[in-house]
Amino acid sequence: MIIDTHTHLDNEKYYDDLDEVIKRAKKNGVEKFIIPAASPKDIKRAVEIADKYDEVYFAVGVHPIDIVRFDYHYLTDYINHPKCVAVGEIGLDYHYTKDTKDYQIELFQEQLDIAIEYNKPVIIHIREATHDSFEILDRYVKKYPNLKGVLHCYNADEELLKLKDNFYYGIGGVITFKNAKKLVNVFPKIPKDRVIIETDSPYLTPHPHRGERNEPVYTTLVRDKIAELWNVTPQEVEDITTKNAKELFKI
């Protein structure tokens, strides 16, 4: 069994064939899915999908590139929904929006506070903002040692491995890329009990399907690459990562 811990099934690229996408994944052993509804414009569809499919869950948060849409009540209106398993994806992104750095930091911390208040794990987005993200998260876990979460699409920065007591590391299609040498080299340093599988679909499609739409069935390619790096069987990878995901998200 595989859990895709980060898949944007609410994305418009799945409007025409969502049933088939889910059936195809389940046929290949992917049995649970988490949608990170990263913007208020996405949440209604994410909730509708989670309500329709027993195996689909969602998170609620505001992505750093969507902070202009931030609304405290957007989170609190949905966070107690029975299928809401986390706050996310939230974090810092200085690639496109470095000019909003101060506001990003403010809202990142506000959403961490909400997660703590409601006892939810967090799904963290970090792009070109490792040091600021680390400093904030390190400060929070020292003050709130029960805070848990996942560093989505782990960027192979070893500074973030210092958070391993509280955070899991989301591994997706990037680890299969031919130019992912840094991640491949750092990956063995992640404790096995801190690795979870994700796709970030429809983005970051694994090799050999790069350039195509990503979807949850391709978690099998991530699983196989992890099995190669760990020198274990694909079934062992499934057992370990599924246990980790269940522990983090309580599903």
C-alpha positions as MATLAB code, in Angstrom:
seq = 'MIIDTHTHLDNEKYYDDLDEVIKRAKKNGVEKFIIPAASPKDIKRAVEIADKYDEVYFAVGVHPIDIVRFDYHYLTDYINHPKCVAVGEIGLDYHYTKDTKDYQIELFQEQLDIAIEYNKPVIIHIREATHDSFEILDRYVKKYPNLKGVLHCYNADEELLKLKDNFYYGIGGVITFKNAKKLVNVFPKIPKDRVIIETDSPYLTPHPHRGERNEPVYTTLVRDKIAELWNVTPQEVEDITTKNAKELFKI';
ca = [
       0.000    0.000    0.000;
       1.198    3.504   -0.900;
      -0.107    6.838    0.379;
       0.336    9.827   -1.921;
       0.758   12.464    0.760;
       0.734   15.443   -1.621;
      -1.380   15.428   -4.775;
      -3.340   18.350   -6.217;
      -6.339   16.326   -7.358;
      -8.358   19.545   -7.252;
      -6.265   20.915  -10.137;
      -8.046   21.682  -13.401;
      -5.872   19.124  -15.186;
      -7.967   16.404  -13.543;
     -11.381   17.897  -14.244;
     -12.150   15.480  -17.070;
     -10.865   12.162  -15.719;
     -10.505   12.263  -11.926;
     -12.346    8.946  -11.494;
      -9.939    7.243  -13.878;
      -6.912    8.822  -12.195;
      -7.971    7.506   -8.798;
      -8.924    4.075  -10.151;
      -5.598    3.772  -11.971;
      -3.694    4.619   -8.808;
      -5.687    2.211   -6.652;
      -5.177   -0.579   -9.184;
      -1.439   -0.113   -8.644;
      -1.563   -0.081   -4.851;
      -2.014    3.634   -4.088;
      -4.820    3.544   -1.554;
      -4.895    6.978    0.113;
      -4.438   10.530   -1.158;
      -3.982   13.918    0.515;
      -4.867   17.136   -1.327;
      -3.030   20.226   -0.036;
      -5.659   22.890   -0.738;
      -3.138   25.704   -0.925;
      -5.485   28.561   -1.807;
      -9.017   29.648   -0.868;
      -9.964   29.269   -4.535;
      -9.171   25.531   -4.342;
     -10.728   24.532   -1.052;
     -14.309   23.890   -2.128;
     -13.297   21.461   -4.838;
     -10.807   19.760   -2.510;
     -13.532   19.256    0.103;
     -15.971   18.002   -2.529;
     -13.437   15.416   -3.703;
     -12.650   14.332   -0.141;
     -16.353   14.008    0.618;
     -16.924   11.927   -2.522;
     -13.998    9.502   -2.157;
     -13.397    7.659    1.107;
      -9.690    7.391    0.380;
      -9.109   11.114   -0.209;
      -8.230   13.622    2.523;
      -7.250   17.272    2.383;
      -5.192   19.940    4.116;
      -6.086   23.605    4.359;
      -3.593   26.446    4.110;
      -2.376   29.341    2.012;
       0.662   28.812   -0.202;
       3.256   31.618   -0.002;
       2.611   32.673   -3.587;
      -1.091   33.080   -2.766;
      -0.770   35.131    0.400;
      -2.854   37.975   -1.032;
      -5.770   35.586   -0.601;
      -5.071   34.912    3.069;
      -8.070   34.859    5.365;
      -7.895   33.558    8.914;
     -11.480   32.316    8.698;
     -10.700   30.391    5.529;
      -8.545   28.077    7.620;
     -10.705   27.920   10.706;
     -13.891   27.270    8.708;
     -12.446   24.038    7.309;
      -9.852   22.836    9.800;
     -12.372   20.849   11.849;
     -13.779   19.022    8.826;
     -13.428   15.258    9.491;
     -11.309   14.785    6.355;
      -8.933   17.693    7.099;
      -5.653   16.125    8.229;
      -3.198   19.042    8.188;
      -2.495   22.731    7.688;
      -0.784   23.262    4.358;
       0.723   23.802    2.180;
       2.295   26.787    3.874;
       5.820   28.158    3.993;
       8.210   30.492    2.212;
       8.949   30.931   -1.497;
      11.562   33.494   -2.520;
      11.838   32.296   -6.118;
       8.950   34.288   -7.552;
       7.871   36.462   -4.648;
      10.898   37.588   -2.660;
       9.445   41.104   -2.568;
       6.759   39.801   -0.182;
       9.297   38.182    2.142;
       8.209   39.960    5.325;
       4.526   39.265    4.727;
       5.272   35.640    3.868;
       7.094   35.210    7.172;
       4.226   36.839    9.070;
       1.577   34.599    7.522;
       3.737   31.492    7.753;
       3.978   32.016   11.497;
       0.285   32.810   11.802;
      -0.602   29.548   10.074;
       1.833   27.621   12.268;
       0.023   29.126   15.249;
      -3.296   27.885   13.870;
      -1.880   24.389   13.395;
      -0.698   24.356   16.984;
      -4.024   25.671   18.260;
      -5.932   22.935   16.420;
      -3.316   20.209   16.947;
      -2.724   19.578   13.239;
       0.518   18.653   11.471;
       1.839   21.071    8.858;
       2.823   20.651    5.215;
       5.757   22.978    4.537;
       6.727   24.505    1.194;
      10.312   25.845    0.980;
      11.790   27.323   -2.179;
      15.005   29.315   -2.085;
      14.224   30.105    1.542;
      15.937   27.361    3.505;
      17.628   29.418    6.188;
      14.618   31.573    7.100;
      12.368   28.491    7.067;
      14.761   26.580    9.294;
      15.075   29.412   11.794;
      11.297   29.753   12.096;
      10.635   26.017   12.374;
      13.511   25.460   14.777;
      12.187   28.198   17.032;
       8.667   26.768   16.900;
       9.613   23.168   17.702;
      11.677   24.332   20.660;
       8.658   26.205   21.989;
       6.065   23.633   20.849;
       7.780   20.221   20.853;
       4.571   18.482   19.772;
       4.525   20.324   16.434;
       4.869   17.810   13.583;
       4.872   18.083    9.837;
       6.465   17.297    6.498;
       8.972   19.252    4.469;
       7.238   18.904    1.123;
       9.458   18.227   -1.886;
      12.537   18.095    0.342;
      15.200   20.238   -1.316;
      18.242   18.236   -0.152;
      19.545   21.050    2.041;
      21.239   19.347    4.977;
      20.440   22.207    7.344;
      16.841   20.977    7.293;
      17.889   17.530    8.537;
      18.317   19.142   11.952;
      14.500   19.141   12.130;
      14.239   15.363   11.853;
      12.897   14.871   15.369;
       9.713   16.737   14.449;
       9.502   16.632   10.676;
       9.182   14.089    7.901;
      10.682   14.535    4.445;
       8.447   14.361    1.378;
      10.120   12.524   -1.490;
       8.619   12.719   -4.963;
       9.491   12.475   -8.612;
      12.555   14.708   -8.353;
      14.529   11.817   -6.875;
      14.207   10.004  -10.221;
      15.581   12.920  -12.249;
      18.959   12.431  -13.871;
      20.137   15.790  -12.508;
      19.022   15.084   -8.911;
      22.510   14.137   -7.717;
      22.356   16.310   -4.627;
      19.104   14.750   -3.422;
      20.302   11.235   -4.225;
      23.491   11.857   -2.227;
      21.705   13.383    0.767;
      18.794   10.952    0.797;
      20.581    8.178    2.779;
      21.059   10.669    5.632;
      17.294   10.897    6.164;
      16.172    8.384    8.803;
      13.936    5.744    7.250;
      11.209    6.489    9.767;
      11.074   10.065    8.467;
      10.462    9.431    4.755;
       7.054    9.742    3.114;
       6.110    9.479   -0.554;
       4.376   12.176   -2.587;
       3.886   13.205   -6.207;
       2.966   16.913   -6.144;
       0.907   15.900   -9.159;
       0.162   17.217  -11.713;
       3.678   18.668  -11.345;
       7.197   17.145  -11.109;
       6.444   13.986  -13.060;
       9.022   11.227  -12.441;
      11.376    9.853  -15.056;
      10.657    8.381  -17.603;
       7.412   10.371  -17.923;
       8.831   13.890  -17.540;
       6.886   16.339  -19.661;
       3.634   14.453  -19.126;
       0.947   15.179  -16.545;
       1.911   13.675  -13.205;
      -0.606   11.596  -11.262;
      -0.653    9.460   -8.095;
       0.019    6.172   -9.892;
       3.569    7.418  -10.440;
       4.304    7.076   -6.738;
       5.300    3.560   -7.785;
       8.291    5.032   -9.634;
       9.291    7.000   -6.542;
       8.915    3.844   -4.439;
      11.150    1.894   -6.817;
      13.878    4.541   -6.754;
      13.799    4.631   -2.959;
      14.038    0.819   -2.894;
      17.141    1.062   -5.072;
      18.755    3.674   -2.823;
      17.897    1.802    0.360;
      18.770   -1.577   -1.165;
      15.463   -3.048   -0.018;
      12.384   -4.408   -1.766;
       9.614   -2.133   -3.042;
       7.284   -3.777   -0.521;
       9.571   -2.767    2.326;
       9.498    0.827    1.076;
       5.714    0.728    0.999;
       5.546   -0.667    4.523;
       7.926    1.938    5.945;
       6.570    5.018    4.180;
       2.926    4.097    4.704;
       3.532    3.601    8.423;
       5.223    6.993    8.529;
       2.378    8.730    6.696;
      -0.250    7.143    8.931;
       1.612    8.241   12.029;
       1.932   11.813   10.812;
      -1.532   12.358    9.376;
      -3.528    9.941   11.574;
      -5.224    8.264    8.612;
];
